[in-house]
PDB file of C-alpha atoms in Angstrom:
ATOM      1  CA  MET A  32      12.276 -30.734 -13.042  1.00  0.00           C
ATOM      2  CA  VAL A  33       9.424 -29.302 -15.119  1.00  0.00           C
ATOM      3  CA  VAL A  34       6.745 -27.723 -12.929  1.00  0.00           C
ATOM      4  CA  ASP A  35       3.165 -27.956 -14.177  1.00  0.00           C
ATOM      5  CA  TYR A  36       1.951 -24.670 -12.700  1.00  0.00           C
ATOM      6  CA  LYS A  37      -1.430 -24.881 -14.419  1.00  0.00           C
ATOM      7  CA  GLN A  38      -2.337 -28.339 -13.112  1.00  0.00           C
ATOM      8  CA  ASP A  39      -0.880 -27.580  -9.690  1.00  0.00           C
ATOM      9  CA  LEU A  40      -3.141 -24.530  -9.352  1.00  0.00           C
ATOM     10  CA  ILE A  41      -6.205 -26.476 -10.505  1.00  0.00           C
ATOM     11  CA  ASP A  42      -5.408 -29.100  -7.845  1.00  0.00           C
ATOM     12  CA  ALA A  43      -5.040 -26.373  -5.181  1.00  0.00           C
ATOM     13  CA  VAL A  44      -8.413 -24.848  -6.160  1.00  0.00           C
ATOM     14  CA  LYS A  45     -10.127 -28.218  -5.692  1.00  0.00           C
ATOM     15  CA  ARG A  46      -8.254 -28.909  -2.466  1.00  0.00           C
ATOM     16  CA  VAL A  47      -9.141 -25.681  -0.643  1.00  0.00           C
ATOM     17  CA  HIS A  48     -12.667 -25.254  -2.021  1.00  0.00           C
ATOM     18  CA  ASN A  49     -14.537 -26.624   0.992  1.00  0.00           C
ATOM     19  CA  TYR A  50     -12.286 -24.912   3.537  1.00  0.00           C
ATOM     20  CA  VAL A  51     -12.298 -21.282   2.373  1.00  0.00           C
ATOM     21  CA  TYR A  52     -14.911 -18.743   1.330  1.00  0.00           C
ATOM     22  CA  GLN A  53     -15.321 -17.959  -2.358  1.00  0.00           C
ATOM     23  CA  THR A  54     -15.203 -14.256  -1.554  1.00  0.00           C
ATOM     24  CA  PRO A  55     -17.312 -11.605  -3.309  1.00  0.00           C
ATOM     25  CA  ILE A  56     -16.170  -9.404  -6.193  1.00  0.00           C
ATOM     26  CA  LEU A  57     -17.236  -5.777  -5.772  1.00  0.00           C
ATOM     27  CA  THR A  58     -17.366  -2.963  -8.288  1.00  0.00           C
ATOM     28  CA  SER A  59     -17.754   0.782  -7.818  1.00  0.00           C
ATOM     29  CA  SER A  60     -18.787   3.271 -10.485  1.00  0.00           C
ATOM     30  CA  LEU A  61     -17.114   6.007  -8.447  1.00  0.00           C
ATOM     31  CA  MET A  62     -13.791   4.113  -8.342  1.00  0.00           C
ATOM     32  CA  ASN A  63     -14.087   3.512 -12.077  1.00  0.00           C
ATOM     33  CA  SER A  64     -14.581   7.213 -12.762  1.00  0.00           C
ATOM     34  CA  LEU A  65     -11.699   8.172 -10.445  1.00  0.00           C
ATOM     35  CA  THR A  66      -9.283   5.769 -12.136  1.00  0.00           C
ATOM     36  CA  GLY A  67     -10.562   5.752 -15.715  1.00  0.00           C
ATOM     37  CA  ALA A  68     -10.515   1.953 -15.543  1.00  0.00           C
ATOM     38  CA  GLN A  69     -13.043  -0.796 -14.805  1.00  0.00           C
ATOM     39  CA  LEU A  70     -12.046  -2.234 -11.444  1.00  0.00           C
ATOM     40  CA  TYR A  71     -13.111  -5.581 -10.003  1.00  0.00           C
ATOM     41  CA  PHE A  72     -12.226  -5.913  -6.321  1.00  0.00           C
ATOM     42  CA  LYS A  73     -11.716  -9.490  -5.093  1.00  0.00           C
ATOM     43  CA  CYS A  74     -12.526  -9.014  -1.415  1.00  0.00           C
ATOM     44  CA  GLU A  75     -10.325 -11.307   0.646  1.00  0.00           C
ATOM     45  CA  ASN A  76     -11.060  -9.079   3.648  1.00  0.00           C
ATOM     46  CA  PHE A  77     -14.213 -11.258   3.835  1.00  0.00           C
ATOM     47  CA  GLN A  78     -12.150 -14.454   3.925  1.00  0.00           C
ATOM     48  CA  LYS A  79     -12.041 -16.654   7.042  1.00  0.00           C
ATOM     49  CA  MET A  80      -9.726 -14.927   9.574  1.00  0.00           C
ATOM     50  CA  GLY A  81      -9.982 -11.798   7.439  1.00  0.00           C
ATOM     51  CA  ALA A  82      -7.277 -12.265   4.809  1.00  0.00           C
ATOM     52  CA  PHE A  83      -6.190 -14.223   1.730  1.00  0.00           C
ATOM     53  CA  LYS A  84      -3.583 -16.086   3.798  1.00  0.00           C
ATOM     54  CA  MET A  85      -6.178 -18.629   4.895  1.00  0.00           C
ATOM     55  CA  ARG A  86      -5.974 -20.099   1.395  1.00  0.00           C
ATOM     56  CA  GLY A  87      -2.249 -20.817   1.476  1.00  0.00           C
ATOM     57  CA  ALA A  88      -2.363 -22.128   5.035  1.00  0.00           C
ATOM     58  CA  VAL A  89      -5.141 -24.595   4.203  1.00  0.00           C
ATOM     59  CA  ASN A  90      -3.486 -25.768   0.988  1.00  0.00           C
ATOM     60  CA  ALA A  91      -0.135 -26.352   2.703  1.00  0.00           C
ATOM     61  CA  ILE A  92      -1.591 -28.221   5.691  1.00  0.00           C
ATOM     62  CA  LEU A  93      -3.775 -30.432   3.494  1.00  0.00           C
ATOM     63  CA  GLN A  94      -0.631 -31.597   1.669  1.00  0.00           C
ATOM     64  CA  LEU A  95       0.927 -33.039   4.830  1.00  0.00           C
ATOM     65  CA  THR A  96       1.173 -36.770   5.483  1.00  0.00           C
ATOM     66  CA  ALA A  97      -0.774 -38.354   8.342  1.00  0.00           C
ATOM     67  CA  ALA A  98       2.433 -38.533  10.421  1.00  0.00           C
ATOM     68  CA  GLN A  99       3.185 -34.854   9.772  1.00  0.00           C
ATOM     69  CA  LYS A 100      -0.360 -33.864  10.724  1.00  0.00           C
ATOM     70  CA  GLU A 101       0.005 -35.814  13.960  1.00  0.00           C
ATOM     71  CA  ALA A 102       3.139 -33.836  14.892  1.00  0.00           C
ATOM     72  CA  GLY A 103       1.621 -30.457  14.001  1.00  0.00           C
ATOM     73  CA  VAL A 104       2.844 -27.383  12.154  1.00  0.00           C
ATOM     74  CA  VAL A 105       4.936 -24.350  13.062  1.00  0.00           C
ATOM     75  CA  THR A 106       5.372 -20.926  11.508  1.00  0.00           C
ATOM     76  CA  HIS A 107       6.763 -17.545  12.492  1.00  0.00           C
ATOM     77  CA  SER A 108       4.595 -14.516  11.885  1.00  0.00           C
ATOM     78  CA  SER A 109       3.374 -11.437  13.698  1.00  0.00           C
ATOM     79  CA  GLY A 110       0.407 -10.930  11.437  1.00  0.00           C
ATOM     80  CA  ASN A 111      -2.167 -12.564   9.224  1.00  0.00           C
ATOM     81  CA  PHE A 112      -0.325 -15.805   8.529  1.00  0.00           C
ATOM     82  CA  ALA A 113      -0.120 -16.551  12.263  1.00  0.00           C
ATOM     83  CA  GLN A 114      -3.909 -16.333  12.418  1.00  0.00           C
ATOM     84  CA  ALA A 115      -4.329 -18.261   9.159  1.00  0.00           C
ATOM     85  CA  ILE A 116      -2.199 -21.229  10.257  1.00  0.00           C
ATOM     86  CA  SER A 117      -3.868 -21.262  13.683  1.00  0.00           C
ATOM     87  CA  LEU A 118      -7.401 -21.340  12.267  1.00  0.00           C
ATOM     88  CA  ALA A 119      -6.613 -23.711   9.390  1.00  0.00           C
ATOM     89  CA  ALA A 120      -4.892 -26.122  11.775  1.00  0.00           C
ATOM     90  CA  ARG A 121      -7.753 -25.969  14.274  1.00  0.00           C
ATOM     91  CA  ASN A 122     -10.323 -26.616  11.540  1.00  0.00           C
ATOM     92  CA  LEU A 123      -8.306 -29.637  10.396  1.00  0.00           C
ATOM     93  CA  GLY A 124      -7.711 -30.955  13.923  1.00  0.00           C
ATOM     94  CA  ILE A 125      -3.954 -30.260  13.948  1.00  0.00           C
ATOM     95  CA  LYS A 126      -1.748 -28.546  16.517  1.00  0.00           C
ATOM     96  CA  ALA A 127      -0.189 -25.228  15.439  1.00  0.00           C
ATOM     97  CA  TYR A 128       2.860 -23.624  17.045  1.00  0.00           C
ATOM     98  CA  ILE A 129       3.181 -19.915  16.286  1.00  0.00           C
ATOM     99  CA  VAL A 130       6.415 -18.025  16.932  1.00  0.00           C
ATOM    100  CA  MET A 131       5.618 -14.342  17.392  1.00  0.00           C
ATOM    101  CA  PRO A 132       7.947 -11.454  18.247  1.00  0.00           C
ATOM    102  CA  SER A 133       7.582 -10.118  21.770  1.00  0.00           C
ATOM    103  CA  ASN A 134       6.633  -6.692  20.364  1.00  0.00           C
ATOM    104  CA  ALA A 135       3.754  -8.045  18.243  1.00  0.00           C
ATOM    105  CA  PRO A 136       0.551  -6.029  18.693  1.00  0.00           C
ATOM    106  CA  LYS A 137      -1.532  -7.395  21.571  1.00  0.00           C
ATOM    107  CA  ILE A 138      -4.573  -7.542  19.277  1.00  0.00           C
ATOM    108  CA  LYS A 139      -2.740  -9.986  16.977  1.00  0.00           C
ATOM    109  CA  ILE A 140      -1.514 -12.168  19.837  1.00  0.00           C
ATOM    110  CA  GLU A 141      -5.064 -12.372  21.166  1.00  0.00           C
ATOM    111  CA  ALA A 142      -6.398 -13.276  17.718  1.00  0.00           C
ATOM    112  CA  VAL A 143      -3.939 -16.181  17.422  1.00  0.00           C
ATOM    113  CA  LYS A 144      -4.994 -17.405  20.876  1.00  0.00           C
ATOM    114  CA  THR A 145      -8.648 -17.202  19.841  1.00  0.00           C
ATOM    115  CA  TYR A 146      -7.912 -19.447  16.861  1.00  0.00           C
ATOM    116  CA  GLY A 147      -6.170 -21.998  19.063  1.00  0.00           C
ATOM    117  CA  GLY A 148      -2.527 -21.378  18.123  1.00  0.00           C
ATOM    118  CA  HIS A 149       0.155 -22.234  20.695  1.00  0.00           C
ATOM    119  CA  ILE A 150       2.208 -19.033  20.952  1.00  0.00           C
ATOM    120  CA  ILE A 151       5.969 -18.962  21.551  1.00  0.00           C
ATOM    121  CA  LEU A 152       7.355 -15.442  21.973  1.00  0.00           C
ATOM    122  CA  SER A 153      10.757 -14.607  20.505  1.00  0.00           C
ATOM    123  CA  GLU A 154      13.041 -11.598  20.408  1.00  0.00           C
ATOM    124  CA  PRO A 155      11.809  -9.118  17.760  1.00  0.00           C
ATOM    125  CA  THR A 156      14.380 -10.167  15.145  1.00  0.00           C
ATOM    126  CA  LEU A 157      14.007 -12.495  12.173  1.00  0.00           C
ATOM    127  CA  ALA A 158      17.002 -14.557  13.362  1.00  0.00           C
ATOM    128  CA  SER A 159      15.364 -15.132  16.747  1.00  0.00           C
ATOM    129  CA  ARG A 160      12.027 -16.059  15.175  1.00  0.00           C
ATOM    130  CA  GLU A 161      13.703 -18.542  12.843  1.00  0.00           C
ATOM    131  CA  ALA A 162      15.744 -20.054  15.677  1.00  0.00           C
ATOM    132  CA  GLU A 163      12.653 -20.561  17.854  1.00  0.00           C
ATOM    133  CA  ALA A 164      10.758 -22.129  14.951  1.00  0.00           C
ATOM    134  CA  GLU A 165      13.655 -24.483  14.235  1.00  0.00           C
ATOM    135  CA  LYS A 166      13.746 -25.465  17.909  1.00  0.00           C
ATOM    136  CA  ILE A 167      10.092 -26.537  17.711  1.00  0.00           C
ATOM    137  CA  VAL A 168      10.779 -28.497  14.514  1.00  0.00           C
ATOM    138  CA  GLN A 169      13.556 -30.374  16.357  1.00  0.00           C
ATOM    139  CA  GLU A 170      11.746 -30.863  19.663  1.00  0.00           C
ATOM    140  CA  LYS A 171       8.190 -31.548  18.490  1.00  0.00           C
ATOM    141  CA  GLY A 172       8.762 -32.909  14.991  1.00  0.00           C
ATOM    142  CA  ALA A 173       6.411 -30.212  13.671  1.00  0.00           C
ATOM    143  CA  THR A 174       6.504 -29.230   9.985  1.00  0.00           C
ATOM    144  CA  PHE A 175       7.609 -25.674   9.291  1.00  0.00           C
ATOM    145  CA  ILE A 176       5.376 -23.723   6.887  1.00  0.00           C
ATOM    146  CA  HIS A 177       6.794 -20.439   5.623  1.00  0.00           C
ATOM    147  CA  PRO A 178       4.289 -17.561   5.300  1.00  0.00           C
ATOM    148  CA  SER A 179       5.168 -16.836   1.660  1.00  0.00           C
ATOM    149  CA  ASN A 180       8.162 -18.849   0.429  1.00  0.00           C
ATOM    150  CA  ASP A 181       6.459 -22.256   0.225  1.00  0.00           C
ATOM    151  CA  TYR A 182       5.160 -23.638  -3.075  1.00  0.00           C
ATOM    152  CA  ASN A 183       1.918 -24.993  -1.573  1.00  0.00           C
ATOM    153  CA  VAL A 184       1.283 -21.651   0.162  1.00  0.00           C
ATOM    154  CA  ILE A 185       1.921 -19.785  -3.115  1.00  0.00           C
ATOM    155  CA  LEU A 186      -0.546 -22.020  -4.971  1.00  0.00           C
ATOM    156  CA  GLY A 187      -3.149 -21.558  -2.240  1.00  0.00           C
ATOM    157  CA  GLN A 188      -2.847 -17.778  -2.462  1.00  0.00           C
ATOM    158  CA  GLY A 189      -3.302 -18.013  -6.242  1.00  0.00           C
ATOM    159  CA  THR A 190      -6.773 -19.495  -5.841  1.00  0.00           C
ATOM    160  CA  ALA A 191      -8.225 -16.018  -5.148  1.00  0.00           C
ATOM    161  CA  ALA A 192      -7.092 -14.706  -8.553  1.00  0.00           C
ATOM    162  CA  TYR A 193      -8.284 -17.955 -10.165  1.00  0.00           C
ATOM    163  CA  GLU A 194     -11.783 -17.413  -8.726  1.00  0.00           C
ATOM    164  CA  LEU A 195     -11.729 -13.798  -9.928  1.00  0.00           C
ATOM    165  CA  LEU A 196     -10.826 -14.899 -13.465  1.00  0.00           C
ATOM    166  CA  GLN A 197     -13.575 -17.515 -13.488  1.00  0.00           C
ATOM    167  CA  LYS A 198     -16.091 -14.713 -12.897  1.00  0.00           C
ATOM    168  CA  GLN A 199     -14.280 -12.050 -14.979  1.00  0.00           C
ATOM    169  CA  PRO A 200     -12.363 -13.912 -17.712  1.00  0.00           C
ATOM    170  CA  ASP A 201     -11.765 -10.773 -19.797  1.00  0.00           C
ATOM    171  CA  LEU A 202      -9.500  -8.951 -17.331  1.00  0.00           C
ATOM    172  CA  ASP A 203      -6.555  -7.127 -18.887  1.00  0.00           C
ATOM    173  CA  CYS A 204      -4.608  -7.066 -15.650  1.00  0.00           C
ATOM    174  CA  ILE A 205      -4.543  -8.278 -12.045  1.00  0.00           C
ATOM    175  CA  THR A 206      -2.935  -6.127  -9.370  1.00  0.00           C
ATOM    176  CA  THR A 207      -1.819  -7.244  -5.926  1.00  0.00           C
ATOM    177  CA  PRO A 208       0.209  -5.832  -3.066  1.00  0.00           C
ATOM    178  CA  VAL A 209       3.745  -7.245  -2.765  1.00  0.00           C
ATOM    179  CA  GLY A 210       5.341  -8.210   0.540  1.00  0.00           C
ATOM    180  CA  GLY A 211       6.807 -11.682   0.894  1.00  0.00           C
ATOM    181  CA  GLY A 212       5.751 -12.622  -2.632  1.00  0.00           C
ATOM    182  CA  GLY A 213       3.243 -15.397  -1.927  1.00  0.00           C
ATOM    183  CA  LEU A 214       0.149 -13.545  -3.114  1.00  0.00           C
ATOM    184  CA  ILE A 215       1.654 -12.091  -6.274  1.00  0.00           C
ATOM    185  CA  GLY A 216       3.419 -15.392  -6.979  1.00  0.00           C
ATOM    186  CA  GLY A 217       0.153 -17.322  -6.931  1.00  0.00           C
ATOM    187  CA  SER A 218      -1.813 -14.564  -8.664  1.00  0.00           C
ATOM    188  CA  CYS A 219       0.573 -14.323 -11.617  1.00  0.00           C
ATOM    189  CA  ILE A 220       0.307 -18.099 -12.169  1.00  0.00           C
ATOM    190  CA  ALA A 221      -3.498 -17.722 -12.275  1.00  0.00           C
ATOM    191  CA  ALA A 222      -3.328 -14.720 -14.626  1.00  0.00           C
ATOM    192  CA  HIS A 223      -0.861 -16.372 -17.009  1.00  0.00           C
ATOM    193  CA  PHE A 224      -2.583 -19.738 -17.309  1.00  0.00           C
ATOM    194  CA  PHE A 225      -6.252 -18.852 -16.799  1.00  0.00           C
ATOM    195  CA  GLY A 226      -6.500 -15.288 -18.089  1.00  0.00           C
ATOM    196  CA  ASN A 227      -6.854 -14.137 -21.685  1.00  0.00           C
ATOM    197  CA  ASN A 228      -3.607 -12.187 -22.187  1.00  0.00           C
ATOM    198  CA  CYS A 229      -4.032 -10.996 -18.604  1.00  0.00           C
ATOM    199  CA  ILE A 230      -0.881  -9.495 -17.106  1.00  0.00           C
ATOM    200  CA  THR A 231       0.072  -9.152 -13.429  1.00  0.00           C
ATOM    201  CA  ILE A 232       1.288  -5.889 -11.918  1.00  0.00           C
ATOM    202  CA  GLY A 233       2.411  -5.656  -8.317  1.00  0.00           C
ATOM    203  CA  ALA A 234       2.361  -2.626  -6.057  1.00  0.00           C
ATOM    204  CA  GLU A 235       4.533  -1.897  -3.047  1.00  0.00           C
ATOM    205  CA  PRO A 236       5.412   1.040  -0.800  1.00  0.00           C
ATOM    206  CA  ALA A 237       8.276   3.204  -2.077  1.00  0.00           C
ATOM    207  CA  THR A 238       9.882   2.857   1.370  1.00  0.00           C
ATOM    208  CA  MET A 239       9.898  -0.956   0.935  1.00  0.00           C
ATOM    209  CA  ASP A 240      10.870  -1.229  -2.727  1.00  0.00           C
ATOM    210  CA  ASP A 241      12.832  -4.489  -2.531  1.00  0.00           C
ATOM    211  CA  ALA A 242      10.543  -6.391  -4.941  1.00  0.00           C
ATOM    212  CA  LYS A 243      10.808  -3.674  -7.600  1.00  0.00           C
ATOM    213  CA  ARG A 244      14.599  -3.662  -7.230  1.00  0.00           C
ATOM    214  CA  SER A 245      14.676  -7.471  -7.299  1.00  0.00           C
ATOM    215  CA  LEU A 246      12.777  -7.536 -10.589  1.00  0.00           C
ATOM    216  CA  GLN A 247      15.165  -4.967 -12.070  1.00  0.00           C
ATOM    217  CA  ALA A 248      18.334  -6.672 -10.787  1.00  0.00           C
ATOM    218  CA  GLY A 249      17.248 -10.232 -11.551  1.00  0.00           C
ATOM    219  CA  GLU A 250      18.114 -11.334  -8.027  1.00  0.00           C
ATOM    220  CA  ILE A 251      16.522 -10.893  -4.599  1.00  0.00           C
ATOM    221  CA  GLN A 252      17.169  -7.521  -2.985  1.00  0.00           C
ATOM    222  CA  PHE A 253      16.520  -6.526   0.629  1.00  0.00           C
ATOM    223  CA  ASN A 254      15.361  -3.440   2.521  1.00  0.00           C
ATOM    224  CA  ASN A 255      17.662  -1.668   4.934  1.00  0.00           C
ATOM    225  CA  GLY A 256      15.230  -0.276   7.468  1.00  0.00           C
ATOM    226  CA  GLY A 257      12.375   1.850   6.176  1.00  0.00           C
ATOM    227  CA  LEU A 258       8.870   2.268   7.559  1.00  0.00           C
ATOM    228  CA  THR A 259       5.463   1.975   5.981  1.00  0.00           C
ATOM    229  CA  VAL A 260       1.856   2.191   7.110  1.00  0.00           C
ATOM    230  CA  ALA A 261       1.341  -1.043   5.123  1.00  0.00           C
ATOM    231  CA  ASP A 262       2.901  -3.167   7.850  1.00  0.00           C
ATOM    232  CA  GLY A 263       1.957  -6.435   6.127  1.00  0.00           C
ATOM    233  CA  LEU A 264       4.439  -5.635   3.341  1.00  0.00           C
ATOM    234  CA  ARG A 265       7.558  -5.178   5.494  1.00  0.00           C
ATOM    235  CA  THR A 266       9.241  -8.329   4.232  1.00  0.00           C
ATOM    236  CA  HIS A 267      11.180  -9.585   1.218  1.00  0.00           C
ATOM    237  CA  LEU A 268      10.809 -12.119  -1.587  1.00  0.00           C
ATOM    238  CA  GLY A 269      11.995 -15.726  -1.276  1.00  0.00           C
ATOM    239  CA  ASP A 270      13.980 -18.133  -3.418  1.00  0.00           C
ATOM    240  CA  LEU A 271      10.858 -20.171  -4.267  1.00  0.00           C
ATOM    241  CA  ASN A 272       8.492 -17.349  -5.234  1.00  0.00           C
ATOM    242  CA  PHE A 273      11.012 -15.034  -6.920  1.00  0.00           C
ATOM    243  CA  PRO A 274      11.615 -17.247  -9.988  1.00  0.00           C
ATOM    244  CA  ILE A 275       7.825 -17.380 -10.505  1.00  0.00           C
ATOM    245  CA  ILE A 276       7.532 -13.597 -10.115  1.00  0.00           C
ATOM    246  CA  LYS A 277      10.472 -13.054 -12.488  1.00  0.00           C
ATOM    247  CA  GLN A 278       8.801 -15.255 -15.107  1.00  0.00           C
ATOM    248  CA  PHE A 279       5.181 -14.083 -14.923  1.00  0.00           C
ATOM    249  CA  VAL A 280       4.993 -10.563 -13.380  1.00  0.00           C
ATOM    250  CA  ASP A 281       5.107  -7.635 -15.813  1.00  0.00           C
ATOM    251  CA  ASP A 282       5.940  -4.815 -13.439  1.00  0.00           C
ATOM    252  CA  ILE A 283       5.931  -3.648  -9.839  1.00  0.00           C
ATOM    253  CA  LEU A 284       4.828  -0.071  -9.155  1.00  0.00           C
ATOM    254  CA  LEU A 285       5.830   2.043  -6.167  1.00  0.00           C
ATOM    255  CA  VAL A 286       3.524   4.274  -4.132  1.00  0.00           C
ATOM    256  CA  GLU A 287       4.118   6.898  -1.457  1.00  0.00           C
ATOM    257  CA  GLU A 288       2.746   6.660   2.075  1.00  0.00           C
ATOM    258  CA  GLN A 289       0.162   9.425   1.617  1.00  0.00           C
ATOM    259  CA  GLN A 290      -1.086   7.735  -1.564  1.00  0.00           C
ATOM    260  CA  ILE A 291      -1.640   4.497   0.393  1.00  0.00           C
ATOM    261  CA  ILE A 292      -3.539   6.327   3.136  1.00  0.00           C
ATOM    262  CA  ASP A 293      -5.676   8.233   0.611  1.00  0.00           C
ATOM    263  CA  ALA A 294      -6.537   5.019  -1.246  1.00  0.00           C
ATOM    264  CA  MET A 295      -7.406   3.241   1.993  1.00  0.00           C
ATOM    265  CA  LYS A 296      -9.700   6.090   2.971  1.00  0.00           C
ATOM    266  CA  LEU A 297     -11.397   5.997  -0.447  1.00  0.00           C
ATOM    267  CA  ILE A 298     -12.174   2.287  -0.044  1.00  0.00           C
ATOM    268  CA  TRP A 299     -13.543   2.747   3.475  1.00  0.00           C
ATOM    269  CA  GLN A 300     -15.547   5.833   2.575  1.00  0.00           C
ATOM    270  CA  TYR A 301     -17.036   4.879  -0.770  1.00  0.00           C
ATOM    271  CA  MET A 302     -17.050   1.070  -0.851  1.00  0.00           C
ATOM    272  CA  LYS A 303     -18.073   0.801   2.820  1.00  0.00           C
ATOM    273  CA  ILE A 304     -15.668  -2.049   3.542  1.00  0.00           C
ATOM    274  CA  VAL A 305     -12.931  -2.461   6.151  1.00  0.00           C
ATOM    275  CA  VAL A 306      -9.491  -2.960   4.605  1.00  0.00           C
ATOM    276  CA  GLU A 307      -6.003  -2.847   6.072  1.00  0.00           C
ATOM    277  CA  PRO A 308      -3.399  -0.450   4.627  1.00  0.00           C
ATOM    278  CA  SER A 309      -1.641  -3.193   2.599  1.00  0.00           C
ATOM    279  CA  SER A 310      -4.918  -3.813   0.733  1.00  0.00           C
ATOM    280  CA  ALA A 311      -5.027  -0.212  -0.467  1.00  0.00           C
ATOM    281  CA  VAL A 312      -1.594  -0.304  -2.107  1.00  0.00           C
ATOM    282  CA  PRO A 313      -2.825  -1.645  -5.501  1.00  0.00           C
ATOM    283  CA  LEU A 314      -5.561   1.010  -5.730  1.00  0.00           C
ATOM    284  CA  ALA A 315      -2.975   3.658  -4.829  1.00  0.00           C
ATOM    285  CA  ALA A 316      -0.806   2.413  -7.718  1.00  0.00           C
ATOM    286  CA  ILE A 317      -3.751   2.481 -10.153  1.00  0.00           C
ATOM    287  CA  LEU A 318      -4.631   6.052  -9.126  1.00  0.00           C
ATOM    288  CA  ALA A 319      -0.974   7.121  -9.468  1.00  0.00           C
ATOM    289  CA  ASN A 320      -0.512   5.547 -12.927  1.00  0.00           C
ATOM    290  CA  PRO A 321      -3.560   6.392 -15.067  1.00  0.00           C
ATOM    291  CA  GLY A 322      -1.580   5.919 -18.268  1.00  0.00           C
ATOM    292  CA  ILE A 323      -1.063   2.230 -17.513  1.00  0.00           C
ATOM    293  CA  PHE A 324      -4.620   1.378 -16.472  1.00  0.00           C
ATOM    294  CA  LYS A 325      -6.874   3.770 -18.453  1.00  0.00           C
ATOM    295  CA  ASN A 326      -9.770   1.955 -20.182  1.00  0.00           C
ATOM    296  CA  LYS A 327      -8.496  -1.401 -18.900  1.00  0.00           C
ATOM    297  CA  LYS A 328     -10.405  -4.069 -16.989  1.00  0.00           C
ATOM    298  CA  VAL A 329      -8.403  -4.523 -13.814  1.00  0.00           C
ATOM    299  CA  GLY A 330      -8.732  -7.110 -11.071  1.00  0.00           C
ATOM    300  CA  VAL A 331      -7.676  -5.816  -7.652  1.00  0.00           C
ATOM    301  CA  ILE A 332      -6.927  -8.315  -4.900  1.00  0.00           C
ATOM    302  CA  ILE A 333      -8.064  -6.791  -1.595  1.00  0.00           C
ATOM    303  CA  SER A 334      -5.684  -8.758   0.592  1.00  0.00           C
ATOM    304  CA  GLY A 335      -7.282  -8.386   4.017  1.00  0.00           C
ATOM    305  CA  GLY A 336      -9.182  -6.392   6.592  1.00  0.00           C
ATOM    306  CA  ASN A 337      -7.376  -7.049   9.858  1.00  0.00           C
ATOM    307  CA  VAL A 338      -6.796  -3.515  10.992  1.00  0.00           C
ATOM    308  CA  ASP A 339      -6.394  -2.007  14.452  1.00  0.00           C
ATOM    309  CA  LEU A 340      -9.393   0.310  14.710  1.00  0.00           C
ATOM    310  CA  THR A 341      -7.673   2.309  17.442  1.00  0.00           C
ATOM    311  CA  ASN A 342      -4.753   3.108  15.131  1.00  0.00           C
ATOM    312  CA  LEU A 343      -6.191   4.127  11.764  1.00  0.00           C
ATOM    313  CA  PRO A 344      -3.868   6.268   9.583  1.00  0.00           C
ATOM    314  CA  PHE A 345      -6.603   8.726   8.585  1.00  0.00           C
TER     315      PHE A 345
END
């Protein structure tokens, strides 16, 4: 089956337009001088529920049939996608079941409750989360929506990069953090089909380098343990987004923990915006690789701003 990525993304842009914010694009002369590049920050920390994931959640839910909407949706997530599905579903008048690990931060559980999600706690393992989600699919007839390995979610996430390219069509490169692969998967479609020779470069923590290894090996690799301050990136690519990434992403760069923290602090201190650690990973990669980005116009997707203010890394 031939996939028309270009038309599919255009359709997603139209579909989500009235349900998400067209977030601002910020620039900073200080950041430009520090990096030797011209940076354009697409600020999804200002998105509804505070992260880009609202886009994918809305696009996926809007694709459901009337019968599917009646039965509701289910996902498993301890972070931003749990909030995104909860808010998107509430705004569209649909029930959302959210499977969260029992050790999820209280602040995130409370946020999901605020957005109207029905929380089911599971053991803190992926197998347990998946089993609980499957149980709800069987019992309630709800439609499962994966946080990153779902084509409609991927397209929704790509609408941020599309908007950026509409305002800055001459970008040489778009950079995004890489976790589950939804954001970079959608962004590289936007860059390839709507940019002017615009490439996509991902960035991930060196302690969670599965995406880099996957790109090198040509098949999905996994992490065995490992910790990172960028907790939103502690996951792996999926069988739906990896072929897209393999086709359209030029490279994935690795950054150390201190580089992520330093970049996060720079954004807070000099751009005066609240970002979570995952959002700082692309800037960390740009700062660490001046040879790649020097004199280039670079789009940076700021993925979100949902950070625990009592647990800042700096």
